[in-house]
C-alpha atoms as a printed R data frame, in Angstrom:
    type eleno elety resid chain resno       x       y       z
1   ATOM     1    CA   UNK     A     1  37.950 -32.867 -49.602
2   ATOM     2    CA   UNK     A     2  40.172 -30.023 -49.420
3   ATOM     3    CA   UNK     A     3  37.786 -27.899 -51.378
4   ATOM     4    CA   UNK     A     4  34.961 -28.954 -48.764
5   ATOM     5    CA   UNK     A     5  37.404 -28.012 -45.674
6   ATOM     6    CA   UNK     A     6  38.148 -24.833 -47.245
7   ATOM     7    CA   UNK     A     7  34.339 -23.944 -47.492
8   ATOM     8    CA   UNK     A     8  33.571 -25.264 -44.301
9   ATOM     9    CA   UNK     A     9  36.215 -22.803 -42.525
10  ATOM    10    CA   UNK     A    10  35.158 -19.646 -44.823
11  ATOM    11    CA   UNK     A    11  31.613 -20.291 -43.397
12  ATOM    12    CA   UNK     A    12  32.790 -20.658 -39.788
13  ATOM    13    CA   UNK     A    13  34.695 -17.433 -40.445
14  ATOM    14    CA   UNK     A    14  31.893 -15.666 -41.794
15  ATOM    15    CA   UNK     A    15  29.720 -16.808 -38.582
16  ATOM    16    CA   UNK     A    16  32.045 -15.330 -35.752
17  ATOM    17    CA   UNK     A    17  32.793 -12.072 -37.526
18  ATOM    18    CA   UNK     A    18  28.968 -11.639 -38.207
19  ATOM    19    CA   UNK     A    19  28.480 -12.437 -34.274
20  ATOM    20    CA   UNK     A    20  31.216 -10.160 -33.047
21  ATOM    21    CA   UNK     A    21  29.560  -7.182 -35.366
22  ATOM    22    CA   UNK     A    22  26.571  -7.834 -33.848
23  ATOM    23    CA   UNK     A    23  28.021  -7.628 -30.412
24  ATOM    24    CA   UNK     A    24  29.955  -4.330 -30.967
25  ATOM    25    CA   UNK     A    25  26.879  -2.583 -32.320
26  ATOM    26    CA   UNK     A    26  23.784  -4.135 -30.290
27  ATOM    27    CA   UNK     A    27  22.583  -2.318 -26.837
28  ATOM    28    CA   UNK     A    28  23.725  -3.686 -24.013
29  ATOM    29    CA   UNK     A    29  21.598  -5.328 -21.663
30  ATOM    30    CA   UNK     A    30  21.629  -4.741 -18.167
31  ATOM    31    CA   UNK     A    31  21.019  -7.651 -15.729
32  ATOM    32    CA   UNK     A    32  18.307  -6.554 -12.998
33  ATOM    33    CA   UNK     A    33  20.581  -6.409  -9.410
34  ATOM    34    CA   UNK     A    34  19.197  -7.478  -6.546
35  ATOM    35    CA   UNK     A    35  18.286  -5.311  -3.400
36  ATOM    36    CA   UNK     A    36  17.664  -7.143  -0.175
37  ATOM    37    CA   UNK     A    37  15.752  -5.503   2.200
38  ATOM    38    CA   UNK     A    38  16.366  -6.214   5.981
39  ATOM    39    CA   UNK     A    39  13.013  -6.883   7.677
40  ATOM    40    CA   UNK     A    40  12.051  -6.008  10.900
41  ATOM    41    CA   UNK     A    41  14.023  -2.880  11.409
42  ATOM    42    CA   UNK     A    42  13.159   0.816  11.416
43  ATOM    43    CA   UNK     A    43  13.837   1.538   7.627
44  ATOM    44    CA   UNK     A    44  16.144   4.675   6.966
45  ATOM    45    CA   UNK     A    45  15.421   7.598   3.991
46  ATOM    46    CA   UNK     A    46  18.031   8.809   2.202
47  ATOM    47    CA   UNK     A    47  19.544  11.113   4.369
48  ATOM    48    CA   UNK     A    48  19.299   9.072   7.010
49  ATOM    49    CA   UNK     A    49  16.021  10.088   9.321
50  ATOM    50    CA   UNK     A    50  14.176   7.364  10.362
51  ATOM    51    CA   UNK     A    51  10.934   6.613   7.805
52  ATOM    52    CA   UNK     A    52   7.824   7.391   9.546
53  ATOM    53    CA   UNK     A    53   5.039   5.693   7.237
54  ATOM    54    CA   UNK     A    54   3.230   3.483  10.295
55  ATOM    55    CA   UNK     A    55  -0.220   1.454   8.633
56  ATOM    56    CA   UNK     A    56   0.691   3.212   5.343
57  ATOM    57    CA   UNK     A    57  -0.259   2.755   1.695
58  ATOM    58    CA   UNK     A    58   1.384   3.302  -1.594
59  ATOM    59    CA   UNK     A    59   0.786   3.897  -4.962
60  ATOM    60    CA   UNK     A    60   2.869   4.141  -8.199
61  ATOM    61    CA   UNK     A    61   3.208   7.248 -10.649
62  ATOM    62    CA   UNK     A    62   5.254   8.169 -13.200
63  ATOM    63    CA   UNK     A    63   8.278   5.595 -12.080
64  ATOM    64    CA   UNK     A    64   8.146   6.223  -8.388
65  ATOM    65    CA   UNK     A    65   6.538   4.511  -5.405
66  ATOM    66    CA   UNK     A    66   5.252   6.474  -3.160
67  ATOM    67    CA   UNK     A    67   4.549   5.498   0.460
68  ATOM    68    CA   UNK     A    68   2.361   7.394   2.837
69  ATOM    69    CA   UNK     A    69   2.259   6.543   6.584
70  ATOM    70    CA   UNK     A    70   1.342   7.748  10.067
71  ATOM    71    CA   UNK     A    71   3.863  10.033  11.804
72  ATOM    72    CA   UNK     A    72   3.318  10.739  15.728
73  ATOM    73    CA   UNK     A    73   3.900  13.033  18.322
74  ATOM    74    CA   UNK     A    74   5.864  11.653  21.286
75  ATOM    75    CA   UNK     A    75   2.467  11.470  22.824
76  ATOM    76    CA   UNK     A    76   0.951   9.088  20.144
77  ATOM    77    CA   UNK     A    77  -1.353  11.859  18.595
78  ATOM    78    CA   UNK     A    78  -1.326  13.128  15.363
79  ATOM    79    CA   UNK     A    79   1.619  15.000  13.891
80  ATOM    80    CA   UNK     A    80   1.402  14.193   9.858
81  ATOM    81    CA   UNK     A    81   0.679  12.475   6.961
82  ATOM    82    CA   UNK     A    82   4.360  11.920   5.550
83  ATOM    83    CA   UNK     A    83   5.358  11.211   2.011
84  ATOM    84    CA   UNK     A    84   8.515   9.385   0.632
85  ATOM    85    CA   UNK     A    85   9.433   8.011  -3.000
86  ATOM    86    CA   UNK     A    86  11.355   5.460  -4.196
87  ATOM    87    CA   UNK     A    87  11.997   3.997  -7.875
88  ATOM    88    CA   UNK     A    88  13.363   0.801  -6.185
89  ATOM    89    CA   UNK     A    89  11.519   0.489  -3.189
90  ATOM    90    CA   UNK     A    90  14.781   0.511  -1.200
91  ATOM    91    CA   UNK     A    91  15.791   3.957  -1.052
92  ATOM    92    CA   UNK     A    92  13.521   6.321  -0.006
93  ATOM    93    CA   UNK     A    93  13.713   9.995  -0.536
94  ATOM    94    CA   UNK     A    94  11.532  12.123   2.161
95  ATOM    95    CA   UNK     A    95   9.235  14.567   0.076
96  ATOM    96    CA   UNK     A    96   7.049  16.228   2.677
97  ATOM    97    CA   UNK     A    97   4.518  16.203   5.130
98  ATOM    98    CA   UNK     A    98   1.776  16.181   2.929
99  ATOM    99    CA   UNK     A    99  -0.706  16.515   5.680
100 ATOM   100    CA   UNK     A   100  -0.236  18.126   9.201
101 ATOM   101    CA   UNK     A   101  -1.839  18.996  12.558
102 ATOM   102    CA   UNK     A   102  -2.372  22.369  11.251
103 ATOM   103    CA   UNK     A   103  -4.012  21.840   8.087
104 ATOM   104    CA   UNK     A   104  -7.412  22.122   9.662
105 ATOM   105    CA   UNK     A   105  -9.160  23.199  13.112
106 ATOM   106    CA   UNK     A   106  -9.985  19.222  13.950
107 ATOM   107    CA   UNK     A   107  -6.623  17.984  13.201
108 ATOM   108    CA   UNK     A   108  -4.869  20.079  15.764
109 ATOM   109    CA   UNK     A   109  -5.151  17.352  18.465
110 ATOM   110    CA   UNK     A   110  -6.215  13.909  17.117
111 ATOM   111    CA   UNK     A   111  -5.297  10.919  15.953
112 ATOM   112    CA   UNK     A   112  -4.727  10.190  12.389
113 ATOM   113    CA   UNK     A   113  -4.190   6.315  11.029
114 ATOM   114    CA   UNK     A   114  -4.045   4.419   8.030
115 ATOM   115    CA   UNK     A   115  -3.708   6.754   5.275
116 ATOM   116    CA   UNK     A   116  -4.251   5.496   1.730
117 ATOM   117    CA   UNK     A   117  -4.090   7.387  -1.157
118 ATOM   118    CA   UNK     A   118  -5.674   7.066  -4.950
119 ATOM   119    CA   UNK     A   119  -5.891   8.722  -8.276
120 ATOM   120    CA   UNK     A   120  -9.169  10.174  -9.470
121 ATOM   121    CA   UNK     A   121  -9.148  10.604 -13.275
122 ATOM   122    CA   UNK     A   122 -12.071  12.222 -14.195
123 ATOM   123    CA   UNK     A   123 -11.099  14.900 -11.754
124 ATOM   124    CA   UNK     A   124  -7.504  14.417 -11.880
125 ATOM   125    CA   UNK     A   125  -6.993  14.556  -7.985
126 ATOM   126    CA   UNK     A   126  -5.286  12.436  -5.460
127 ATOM   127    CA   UNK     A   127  -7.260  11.477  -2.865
128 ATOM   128    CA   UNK     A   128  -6.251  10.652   0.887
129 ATOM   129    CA   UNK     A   129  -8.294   8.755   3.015
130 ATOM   130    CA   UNK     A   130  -7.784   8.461   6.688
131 ATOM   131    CA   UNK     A   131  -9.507   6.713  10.019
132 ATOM   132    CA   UNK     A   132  -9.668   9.592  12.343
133 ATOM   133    CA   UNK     A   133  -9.819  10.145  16.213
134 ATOM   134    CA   UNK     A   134 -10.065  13.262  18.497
135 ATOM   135    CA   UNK     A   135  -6.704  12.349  20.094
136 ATOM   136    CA   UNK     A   136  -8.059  11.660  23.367
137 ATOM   137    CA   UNK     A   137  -9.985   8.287  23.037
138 ATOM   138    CA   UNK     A   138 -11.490   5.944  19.997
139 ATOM   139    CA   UNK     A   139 -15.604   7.231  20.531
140 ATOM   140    CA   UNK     A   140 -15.177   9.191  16.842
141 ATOM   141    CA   UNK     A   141 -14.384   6.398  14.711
142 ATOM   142    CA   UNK     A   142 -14.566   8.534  11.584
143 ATOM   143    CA   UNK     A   143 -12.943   8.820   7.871
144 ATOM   144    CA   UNK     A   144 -11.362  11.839   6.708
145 ATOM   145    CA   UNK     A   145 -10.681  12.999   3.444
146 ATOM   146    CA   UNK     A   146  -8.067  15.327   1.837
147 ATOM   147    CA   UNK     A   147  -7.274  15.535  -2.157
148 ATOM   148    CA   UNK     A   148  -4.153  17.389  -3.746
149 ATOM   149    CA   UNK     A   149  -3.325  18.229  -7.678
150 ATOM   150    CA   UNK     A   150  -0.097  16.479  -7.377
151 ATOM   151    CA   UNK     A   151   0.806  12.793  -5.280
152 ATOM   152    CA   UNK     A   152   3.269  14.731  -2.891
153 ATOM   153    CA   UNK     A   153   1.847  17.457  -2.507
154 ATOM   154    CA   UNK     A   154   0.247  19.891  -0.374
155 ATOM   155    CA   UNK     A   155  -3.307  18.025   0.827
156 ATOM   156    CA   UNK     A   156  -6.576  20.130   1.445
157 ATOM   157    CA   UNK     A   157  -8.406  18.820   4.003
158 ATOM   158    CA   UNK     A   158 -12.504  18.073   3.014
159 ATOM   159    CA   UNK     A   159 -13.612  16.897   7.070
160 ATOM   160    CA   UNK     A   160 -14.595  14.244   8.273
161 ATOM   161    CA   UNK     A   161 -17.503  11.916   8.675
162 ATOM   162    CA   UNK     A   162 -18.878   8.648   9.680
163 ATOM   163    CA   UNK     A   163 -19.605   6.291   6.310
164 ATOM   164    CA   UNK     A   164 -23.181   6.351   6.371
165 ATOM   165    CA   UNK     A   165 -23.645   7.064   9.948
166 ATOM   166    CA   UNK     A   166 -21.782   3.756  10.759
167 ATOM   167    CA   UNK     A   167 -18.329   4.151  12.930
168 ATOM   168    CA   UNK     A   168 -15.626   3.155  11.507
169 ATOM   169    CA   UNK     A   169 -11.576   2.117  12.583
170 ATOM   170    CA   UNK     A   170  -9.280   0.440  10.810
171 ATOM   171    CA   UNK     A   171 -10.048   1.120   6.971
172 ATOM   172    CA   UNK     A   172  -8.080   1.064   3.669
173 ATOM   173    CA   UNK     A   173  -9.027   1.926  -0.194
174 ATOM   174    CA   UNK     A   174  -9.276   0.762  -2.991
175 ATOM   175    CA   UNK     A   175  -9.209   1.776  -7.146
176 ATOM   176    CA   UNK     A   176 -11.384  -0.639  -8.515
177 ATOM   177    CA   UNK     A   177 -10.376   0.728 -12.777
178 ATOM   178    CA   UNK     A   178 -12.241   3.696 -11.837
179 ATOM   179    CA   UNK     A   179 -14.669   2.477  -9.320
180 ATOM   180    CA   UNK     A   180 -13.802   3.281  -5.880
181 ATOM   181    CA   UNK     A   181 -14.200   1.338  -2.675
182 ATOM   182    CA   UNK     A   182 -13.231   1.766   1.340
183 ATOM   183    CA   UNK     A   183 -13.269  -1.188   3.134
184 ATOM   184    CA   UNK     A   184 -13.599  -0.177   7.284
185 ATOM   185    CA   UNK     A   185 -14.385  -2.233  10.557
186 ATOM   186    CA   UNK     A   186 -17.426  -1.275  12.016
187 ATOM   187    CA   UNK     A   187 -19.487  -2.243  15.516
188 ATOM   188    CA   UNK     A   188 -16.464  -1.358  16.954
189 ATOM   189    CA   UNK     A   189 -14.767  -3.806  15.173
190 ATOM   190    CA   UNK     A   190 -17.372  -6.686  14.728
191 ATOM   191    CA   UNK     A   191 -18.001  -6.351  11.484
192 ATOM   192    CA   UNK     A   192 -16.165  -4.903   8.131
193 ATOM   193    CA   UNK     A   193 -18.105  -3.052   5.456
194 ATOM   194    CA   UNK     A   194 -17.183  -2.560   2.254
195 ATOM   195    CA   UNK     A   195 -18.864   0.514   0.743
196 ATOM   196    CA   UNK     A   196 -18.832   1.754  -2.926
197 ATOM   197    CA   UNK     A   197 -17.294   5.906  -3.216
198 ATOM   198    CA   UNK     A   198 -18.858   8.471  -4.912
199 ATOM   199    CA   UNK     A   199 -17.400   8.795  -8.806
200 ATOM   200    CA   UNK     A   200 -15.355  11.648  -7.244
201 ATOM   201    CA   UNK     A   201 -13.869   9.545  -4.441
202 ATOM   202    CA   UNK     A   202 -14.709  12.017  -1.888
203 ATOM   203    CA   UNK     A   203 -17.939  10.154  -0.470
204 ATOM   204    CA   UNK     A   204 -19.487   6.965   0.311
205 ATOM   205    CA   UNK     A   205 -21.651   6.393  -2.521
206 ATOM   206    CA   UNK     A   206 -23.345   2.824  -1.363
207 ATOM   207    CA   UNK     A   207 -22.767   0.120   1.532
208 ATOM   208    CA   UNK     A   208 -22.463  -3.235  -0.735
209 ATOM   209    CA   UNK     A   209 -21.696  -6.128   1.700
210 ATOM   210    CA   UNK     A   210 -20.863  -6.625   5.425
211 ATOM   211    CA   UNK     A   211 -18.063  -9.095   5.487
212 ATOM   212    CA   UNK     A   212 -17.465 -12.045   8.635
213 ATOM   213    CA   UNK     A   213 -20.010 -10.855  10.828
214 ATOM   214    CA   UNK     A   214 -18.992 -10.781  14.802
215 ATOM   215    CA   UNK     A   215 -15.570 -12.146  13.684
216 ATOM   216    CA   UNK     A   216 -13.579  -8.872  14.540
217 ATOM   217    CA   UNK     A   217 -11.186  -8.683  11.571
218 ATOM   218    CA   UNK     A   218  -9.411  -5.554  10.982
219 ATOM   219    CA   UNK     A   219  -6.053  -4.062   9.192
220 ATOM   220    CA   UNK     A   220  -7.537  -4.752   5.917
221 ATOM   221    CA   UNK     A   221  -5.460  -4.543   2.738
222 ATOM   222    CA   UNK     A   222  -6.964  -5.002  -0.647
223 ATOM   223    CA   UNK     A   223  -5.322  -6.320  -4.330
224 ATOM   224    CA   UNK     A   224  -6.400  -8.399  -7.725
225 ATOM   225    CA   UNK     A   225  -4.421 -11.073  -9.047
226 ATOM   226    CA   UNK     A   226  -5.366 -11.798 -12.557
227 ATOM   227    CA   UNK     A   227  -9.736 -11.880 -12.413
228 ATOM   228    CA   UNK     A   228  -9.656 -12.629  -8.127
229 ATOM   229    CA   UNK     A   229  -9.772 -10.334  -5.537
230 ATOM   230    CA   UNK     A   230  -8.019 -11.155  -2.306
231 ATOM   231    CA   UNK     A   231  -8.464  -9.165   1.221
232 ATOM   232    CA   UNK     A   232  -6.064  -9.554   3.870
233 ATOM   233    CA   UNK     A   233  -7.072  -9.043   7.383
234 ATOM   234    CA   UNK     A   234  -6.068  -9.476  10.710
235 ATOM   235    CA   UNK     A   235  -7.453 -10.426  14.213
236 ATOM   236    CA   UNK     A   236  -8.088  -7.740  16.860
237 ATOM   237    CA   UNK     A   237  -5.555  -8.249  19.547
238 ATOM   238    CA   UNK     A   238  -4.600  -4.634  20.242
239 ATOM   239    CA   UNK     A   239  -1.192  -3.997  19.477
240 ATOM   240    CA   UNK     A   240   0.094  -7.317  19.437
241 ATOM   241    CA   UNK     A   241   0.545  -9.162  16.378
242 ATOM   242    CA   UNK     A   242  -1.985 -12.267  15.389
243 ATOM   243    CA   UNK     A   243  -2.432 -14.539  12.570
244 ATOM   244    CA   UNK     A   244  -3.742 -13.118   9.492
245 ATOM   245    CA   UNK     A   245  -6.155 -14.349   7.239
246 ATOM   246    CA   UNK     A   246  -6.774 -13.842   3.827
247 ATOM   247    CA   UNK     A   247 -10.583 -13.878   1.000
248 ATOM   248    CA   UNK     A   248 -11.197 -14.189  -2.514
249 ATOM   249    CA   UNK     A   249 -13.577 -12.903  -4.446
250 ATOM   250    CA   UNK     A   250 -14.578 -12.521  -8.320
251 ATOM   251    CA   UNK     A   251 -16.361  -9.262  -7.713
252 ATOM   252    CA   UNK     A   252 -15.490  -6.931  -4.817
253 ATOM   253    CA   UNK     A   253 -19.170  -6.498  -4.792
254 ATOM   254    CA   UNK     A   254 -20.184 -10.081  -5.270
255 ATOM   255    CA   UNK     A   255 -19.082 -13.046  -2.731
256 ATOM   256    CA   UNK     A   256 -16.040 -13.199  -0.596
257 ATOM   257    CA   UNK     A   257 -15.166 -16.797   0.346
258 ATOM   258    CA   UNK     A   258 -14.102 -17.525   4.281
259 ATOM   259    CA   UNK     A   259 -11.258 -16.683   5.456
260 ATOM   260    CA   UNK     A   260  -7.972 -18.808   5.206
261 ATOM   261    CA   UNK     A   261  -4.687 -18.824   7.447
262 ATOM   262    CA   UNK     A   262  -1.730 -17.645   5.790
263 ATOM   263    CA   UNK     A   263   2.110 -17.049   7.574
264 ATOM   264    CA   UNK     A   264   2.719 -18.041  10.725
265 ATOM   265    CA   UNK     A   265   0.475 -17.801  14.019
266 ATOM   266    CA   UNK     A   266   1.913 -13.655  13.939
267 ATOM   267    CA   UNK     A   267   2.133 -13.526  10.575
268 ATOM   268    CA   UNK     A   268   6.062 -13.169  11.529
269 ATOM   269    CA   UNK     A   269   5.384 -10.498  13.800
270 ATOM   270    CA   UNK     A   270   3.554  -7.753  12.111
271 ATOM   271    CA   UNK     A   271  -0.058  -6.228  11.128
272 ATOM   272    CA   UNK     A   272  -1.166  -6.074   7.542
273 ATOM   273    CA   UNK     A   273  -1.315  -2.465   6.175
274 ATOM   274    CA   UNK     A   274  -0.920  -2.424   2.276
275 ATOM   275    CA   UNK     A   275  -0.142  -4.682  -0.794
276 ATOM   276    CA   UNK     A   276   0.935  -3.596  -3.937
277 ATOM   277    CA   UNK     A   277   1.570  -5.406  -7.015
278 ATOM   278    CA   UNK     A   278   5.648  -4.795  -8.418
279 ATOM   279    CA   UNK     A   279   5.123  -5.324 -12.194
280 ATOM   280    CA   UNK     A   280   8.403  -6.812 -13.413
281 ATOM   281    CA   UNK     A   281   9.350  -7.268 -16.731
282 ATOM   282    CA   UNK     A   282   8.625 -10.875 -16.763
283 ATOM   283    CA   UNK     A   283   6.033 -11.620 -14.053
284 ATOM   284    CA   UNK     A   284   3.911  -9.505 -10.881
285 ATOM   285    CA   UNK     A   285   5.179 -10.057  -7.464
286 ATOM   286    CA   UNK     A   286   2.956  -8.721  -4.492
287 ATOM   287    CA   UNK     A   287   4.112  -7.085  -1.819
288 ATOM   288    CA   UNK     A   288   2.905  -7.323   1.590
289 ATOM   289    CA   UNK     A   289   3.642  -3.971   3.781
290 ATOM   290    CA   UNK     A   290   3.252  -5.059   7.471
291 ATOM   291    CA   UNK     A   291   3.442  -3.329  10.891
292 ATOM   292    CA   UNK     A   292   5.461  -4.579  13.460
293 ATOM   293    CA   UNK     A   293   3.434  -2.403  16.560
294 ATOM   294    CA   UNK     A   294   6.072  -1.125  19.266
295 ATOM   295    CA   UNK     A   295   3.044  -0.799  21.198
296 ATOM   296    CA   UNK     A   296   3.616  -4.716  21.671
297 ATOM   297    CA   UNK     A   297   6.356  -4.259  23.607
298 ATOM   298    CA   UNK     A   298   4.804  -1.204  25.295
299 ATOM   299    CA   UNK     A   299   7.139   1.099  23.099
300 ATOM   300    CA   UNK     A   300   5.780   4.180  21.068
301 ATOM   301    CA   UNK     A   301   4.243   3.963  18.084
302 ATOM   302    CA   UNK     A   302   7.339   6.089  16.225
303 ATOM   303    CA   UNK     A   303   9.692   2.939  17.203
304 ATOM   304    CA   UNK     A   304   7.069   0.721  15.701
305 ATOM   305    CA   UNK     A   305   9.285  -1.627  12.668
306 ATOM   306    CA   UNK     A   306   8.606  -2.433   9.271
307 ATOM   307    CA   UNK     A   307   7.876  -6.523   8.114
308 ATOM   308    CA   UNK     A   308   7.717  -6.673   4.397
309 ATOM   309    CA   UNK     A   309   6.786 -10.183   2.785
């Protein structure tokens, strides 16, 4: 017995100095902390200035998010695409206005909405695309395009142009693995068409469906979880917020189911703009940028607040 006790405790011995070697010399490894992010508020950059990324988009590279957003004159018309970047998507850094009402003669009074941006790799360009106005009323209902060498940078304008001769408003993008798509209301608002791009994502290539026919659906945002895509959309109320609806697909090309409630009758207050997946280490959330409109409240659009879902 005494032989056996004297074993046993050499063993047990032997087990906690292996486990405290193994401590001493392992990495450490660092618990994820939380950020909460206050919703409906006008979010603050780093230094303070009030984020002006209105029925913006973002898109990931190289560890950063970037987010790209309307930013207004007092007046409501056009003053720039801006750019911010965030590795956490709580603090954002202001990198520049990456598009402004001087970059080109047609810019210089207009309106400018929606901008989304996406990576080309074949010709290794970022490109922005953008509903545009002529600042004085909604009879353009255009897209514009610009492209840049780096995500922040300085965009060239390429003009503007109605897909296919159709008008179109409210619009977003989408990178398909390499196969580009803008989705855009059209009929003023009616209908939304989803056209195929050009392999250089500076044209509309193809229109491949009309989606909901006379249901006026706009603010589309676009995203795949696992093989099913899913399109977000709201009703057309002007300014104030409705209750958004959301289609599935197994092809962006093929079928889209009807559209299903999802929130609450406002979808808590705000207008869909953007989702984008945040690939974790164990699973993919989705997040849902939103618009809460100041326009609502018969504000300007610069006081207009951020919902995030």
């Amino acid at each position: 017995m005494k032989y056996d006790f004297v074993r046993l405790l050499c063993i047990m011995l032997t087990i906690l100095l292996t486990l405290s070697i193994f401590q001493m010399f392992s990495p450490k490894i660092a618990s994820a902390a939380s950020a909460n992010i206050v919703n409906g508020i006008q979010f603050k950059d780093t230094a303070g200035n009030v984020v002006h990324a209105h029925g913006g988009g973002m898109i990931k590279v190289d560890g950063y998010y970037y987010w790209f957003g309307e930013n207004r004159n007092p007046n409501g018309t056009f003053k720039a695409v801006s750019a911010y970047r965030s590795s956490d998507l709580k603090n954002w850094e202001f990198r520049k206005n990456v598009l402004t009402s001087s970059s080109a003669a047609e810019l210089n009074v207009s309106n400018i909405e929606r901008p989304k941006v996406i990576y080309n790799e074949k010709t290794r360009k970022y490109v922005l695309w953008m509903h545009k106005e002529n600042g004085v009323n909604y009879n353009e209902a255009r897209v514009a395009v610009a492209t840049s060498d780096t995500v922040d940078g300085d965009y060239t304008y390429q003009g503007s142009f109605r897909p296919l001769d159709h008008d179109s408003r409210d619009m977003t993008v989408y990178n398909d693995n390499g196969t580009a798509y803008l989705i855009s209301t059209t009929r003023v608002n009616a209908d939304l068409n989803i056209y195929r791009l050009t392999p250089d994502f500076l044209q509309v290539e193809s229109l491949v469906t009309t989606l909901w026919s006379g249901q006026y659906r706009e603010a589309p945002a676009m995203f795949k979880k696992g093989d099913v895509y899913f399109l977000i959309t709201s009703g057309a109320t002007g300014w104030n917020p409705n209750q958004a609806k959301y289609a599935t697909a197994s092809s962006i090309e093929g079928t889209w189911s009807n559209t299903i409630n999802f929130g609450d009758s406002t979808t808590y207050g705000s207008q869909s703009a953007y989702v984008i997946p945040v690939e974790g280490t164990q699973t993919t959330s989705y997040l849902y940028l939103g618009d809460r409109w100041a326009g609502a409240w018969s504000g300007p659009v610069q006081d207009s607040q951020y919902v995030w879902l």
